[in-house]
């Protein structure tokens, strides 16, 4: 395992890529309404990245070993879809929940972030799942500091999600990120405190928990990419790209429209 440590100049590049990815989500937000197709969201995002931001949508033609090239510029995962949903002519409808996952490449650096959107008026259960998954991501982020270990992050997320009656997907995880989309280490969203890799300043990785309303088991939907819950329960995911600083963490995927940071985070001392 080779974890790259980013220099001050590298970090400056990653801040830009991260902000751009978050700004794509800001731009898309007013468009995520009943009736829009996920293809239309993909086209809005693609054109904004290429023409306005002058960056590269990393998912387009991305082909890890064993996968066919991803055919679109973003991932859109609806309801029981956990992750890697492929935009299509499917229309969003009132009450759907959708994850929109954006990865930019700017000057060779990657920024990776996703948010949940409740389309129109969602059920109490759907809104609770989305909110709790957002908090679960932040329960992981606040553990990031030099001297902590990856297992501290996973344990914090798992404990929070399971204490609220949800389950955590195990087959997909966060990842180191930099000049490559997916680098070492793997960032599991479950685990034991004080285990796994020691965090040191200059590491950059994503935290992107996938939380299911029902059981944690997954299934591949049949298109080679889309992952769904085996029991067809709803699933939510949020993602940030996070830097380990000398004293704690810095979230790199932030922009003017980033959702409010949870109250418990503001009460947790960090830098
Ligand atoms: N953005 C996803 C992640 O958070 C990866 C998507 S790979 C793709 O790691 F090819 F589906 F885009
Ligand atoms: Co990611
Ligand atoms: Co992502």
Coordinates of C-alpha atoms in Angstrom, one line a residue, residues 86-262:
X86 CA -26.0 5.6 -14.4
X87 CA -27.9 8.6 -15.6
X88 CA -30.8 7.6 -18.0
X89 CA -34.1 8.8 -19.3
X90 CA -35.7 8.0 -16.0
X91 CA -37.6 10.9 -14.6
X92 CA -37.3 11.8 -10.9
X93 CA -40.7 11.8 -9.2
X94 CA -42.1 13.4 -6.0
X95 CA -40.7 11.6 -2.9
X96 CA -37.7 10.1 -4.6
X97 CA -34.3 10.5 -2.9
X98 CA -31.3 10.8 -5.2
X99 CA -27.6 10.9 -4.6
X100 CA -25.6 13.0 -7.1
X101 CA -21.9 12.2 -7.1
X102 CA -19.5 14.6 -8.8
X103 CA -15.8 14.0 -9.4
X104 CA -13.8 16.8 -11.1
X105 CA -10.2 16.7 -12.5
X106 CA -8.6 20.2 -12.5
X107 CA -4.9 20.6 -13.4
X108 CA -4.5 16.9 -12.8
X109 CA -6.1 16.9 -9.3
X110 CA -9.3 15.2 -8.3
X111 CA -12.1 16.4 -6.1
X112 CA -14.9 14.0 -5.2
X113 CA -18.1 14.8 -3.4
X114 CA -21.8 13.8 -3.3
X115 CA -25.0 14.9 -1.7
X116 CA -28.5 13.6 -1.2
X117 CA -31.5 15.4 -2.6
X118 CA -35.1 14.8 -1.6
X119 CA -37.3 15.3 -4.7
X120 CA -40.4 17.4 -4.0
X121 CA -41.9 16.3 -0.7
X122 CA -40.2 13.2 0.8
X123 CA -41.5 10.9 3.5
X124 CA -40.4 11.4 7.1
X125 CA -38.5 8.1 6.8
X126 CA -36.7 9.2 3.7
X127 CA -35.7 12.6 5.1
X128 CA -34.5 10.9 8.3
X129 CA -32.3 8.5 6.4
X130 CA -30.7 11.3 4.4
X131 CA -30.1 13.5 7.5
X132 CA -28.7 10.7 9.6
X133 CA -26.4 9.6 6.8
X134 CA -25.1 13.2 6.5
X135 CA -24.5 13.2 10.3
X136 CA -22.8 9.8 9.9
X137 CA -20.4 11.2 7.4
X138 CA -19.5 14.0 9.8
X139 CA -19.2 11.6 12.7
X140 CA -16.3 10.1 10.6
X141 CA -14.8 13.5 9.5
X142 CA -14.5 14.8 13.1
X143 CA -12.2 11.8 13.9
X144 CA -9.6 12.9 11.4
X145 CA -6.4 14.2 13.0
X146 CA -2.8 13.1 13.1
X147 CA -2.4 10.1 15.4
X148 CA -5.9 8.8 14.9
X149 CA -6.4 5.7 12.8
X150 CA -8.7 4.8 9.9
X151 CA -10.5 2.4 12.2
X152 CA -11.6 5.3 14.4
X153 CA -13.4 6.8 11.5
X154 CA -15.1 3.6 10.5
X155 CA -16.1 2.8 14.0
X156 CA -17.6 6.2 14.6
X157 CA -19.7 6.0 11.4
X158 CA -20.9 2.4 12.0
X159 CA -21.8 3.0 15.7
X160 CA -23.8 6.1 14.8
X161 CA -25.7 4.5 11.9
X162 CA -26.5 1.3 13.7
X163 CA -27.6 3.1 16.9
X164 CA -30.1 4.8 14.7
X165 CA -31.4 1.5 13.3
X166 CA -29.7 1.6 10.0
X167 CA -27.0 -0.6 8.4
X168 CA -23.7 0.3 6.7
X169 CA -22.6 -1.0 3.3
X170 CA -19.3 -2.9 3.5
X171 CA -18.4 -3.7 -0.1
X172 CA -17.7 0.0 -1.1
X173 CA -15.6 2.4 0.8
X174 CA -13.9 5.8 0.8
X175 CA -10.4 6.1 -0.8
X176 CA -7.3 8.1 -1.1
X177 CA -7.5 10.6 -3.8
X178 CA -5.1 13.0 -5.6
X179 CA -3.6 12.7 -9.1
X180 CA -5.6 9.4 -9.3
X181 CA -9.3 9.1 -8.7
X182 CA -8.9 6.1 -6.4
X183 CA -5.7 5.8 -4.4
X184 CA -4.7 4.0 -1.2
X185 CA -5.8 3.7 1.5
X186 CA -9.3 2.2 1.5
X187 CA -11.5 4.1 4.1
X188 CA -14.0 1.6 5.5
X189 CA -17.2 3.0 7.0
X190 CA -17.2 0.3 9.8
X191 CA -14.5 -1.1 12.1
X192 CA -12.8 -1.0 15.4
X193 CA -11.2 2.0 17.2
X194 CA -7.4 2.2 17.2
X195 CA -7.0 -0.2 14.2
X196 CA -5.7 0.2 10.7
X197 CA -3.6 3.0 9.1
X198 CA -2.2 5.9 11.2
X199 CA -3.3 9.3 9.9
X200 CA -0.5 11.8 9.2
X201 CA -0.6 15.4 7.9
X202 CA -0.9 15.6 4.1
X203 CA -3.0 12.5 3.6
X204 CA -6.1 13.2 1.5
X205 CA -9.0 10.7 1.3
X206 CA -12.8 10.6 0.9
X207 CA -15.3 9.7 3.5
X208 CA -18.5 8.5 1.8
X209 CA -20.7 6.3 3.9
X210 CA -23.5 4.3 2.2
X211 CA -26.3 3.7 4.8
X212 CA -29.3 1.5 4.2
X213 CA -32.7 1.8 5.9
X214 CA -32.9 -2.0 5.9
X215 CA -30.2 -4.7 5.7
X216 CA -26.7 -4.0 4.6
X217 CA -26.5 -6.7 1.8
X218 CA -26.1 -5.4 -1.8
X219 CA -26.7 -6.6 -5.3
X220 CA -25.5 -5.4 -8.7
X221 CA -28.4 -4.2 -10.7
X222 CA -27.4 -5.9 -14.0
X223 CA -25.9 -2.9 -15.9
X224 CA -22.4 -3.6 -14.7
X225 CA -22.3 -0.5 -12.5
X226 CA -25.4 0.2 -10.4
X227 CA -25.4 -1.2 -6.9
X228 CA -28.8 -1.7 -5.1
X229 CA -29.9 -2.9 -1.7
X230 CA -30.7 -6.6 -1.8
X231 CA -33.9 -6.1 0.3
X232 CA -34.9 -3.1 -1.8
X233 CA -34.8 -0.7 1.2
X234 CA -33.8 2.9 0.7
X235 CA -30.1 3.8 0.7
X236 CA -28.4 7.2 1.2
X237 CA -24.8 8.4 0.8
X238 CA -22.8 11.6 1.3
X239 CA -19.2 12.2 0.4
X240 CA -16.5 14.7 1.2
X241 CA -12.8 14.8 0.3
X242 CA -10.8 15.5 3.5
X243 CA -7.2 16.5 4.2
X244 CA -5.4 15.6 7.4
X245 CA -3.9 18.8 8.7
X246 CA -1.3 19.3 11.5
X247 CA -4.1 19.7 14.0
X248 CA -7.1 17.9 12.6
X249 CA -8.9 18.1 9.3
X250 CA -9.8 20.3 6.4
X251 CA -12.8 19.5 4.1
X252 CA -11.7 20.3 0.6
X253 CA -15.1 19.8 -1.1
X254 CA -16.7 23.0 0.1
X255 CA -18.5 25.8 -1.6
X256 CA -21.0 28.6 -1.0
X257 CA -23.9 26.1 -1.2
X258 CA -22.4 23.4 1.0
X259 CA -25.1 22.2 3.5
X260 CA -24.8 23.5 7.0
X261 CA -22.3 21.6 9.2
X262 CA -24.2 19.7 12.0

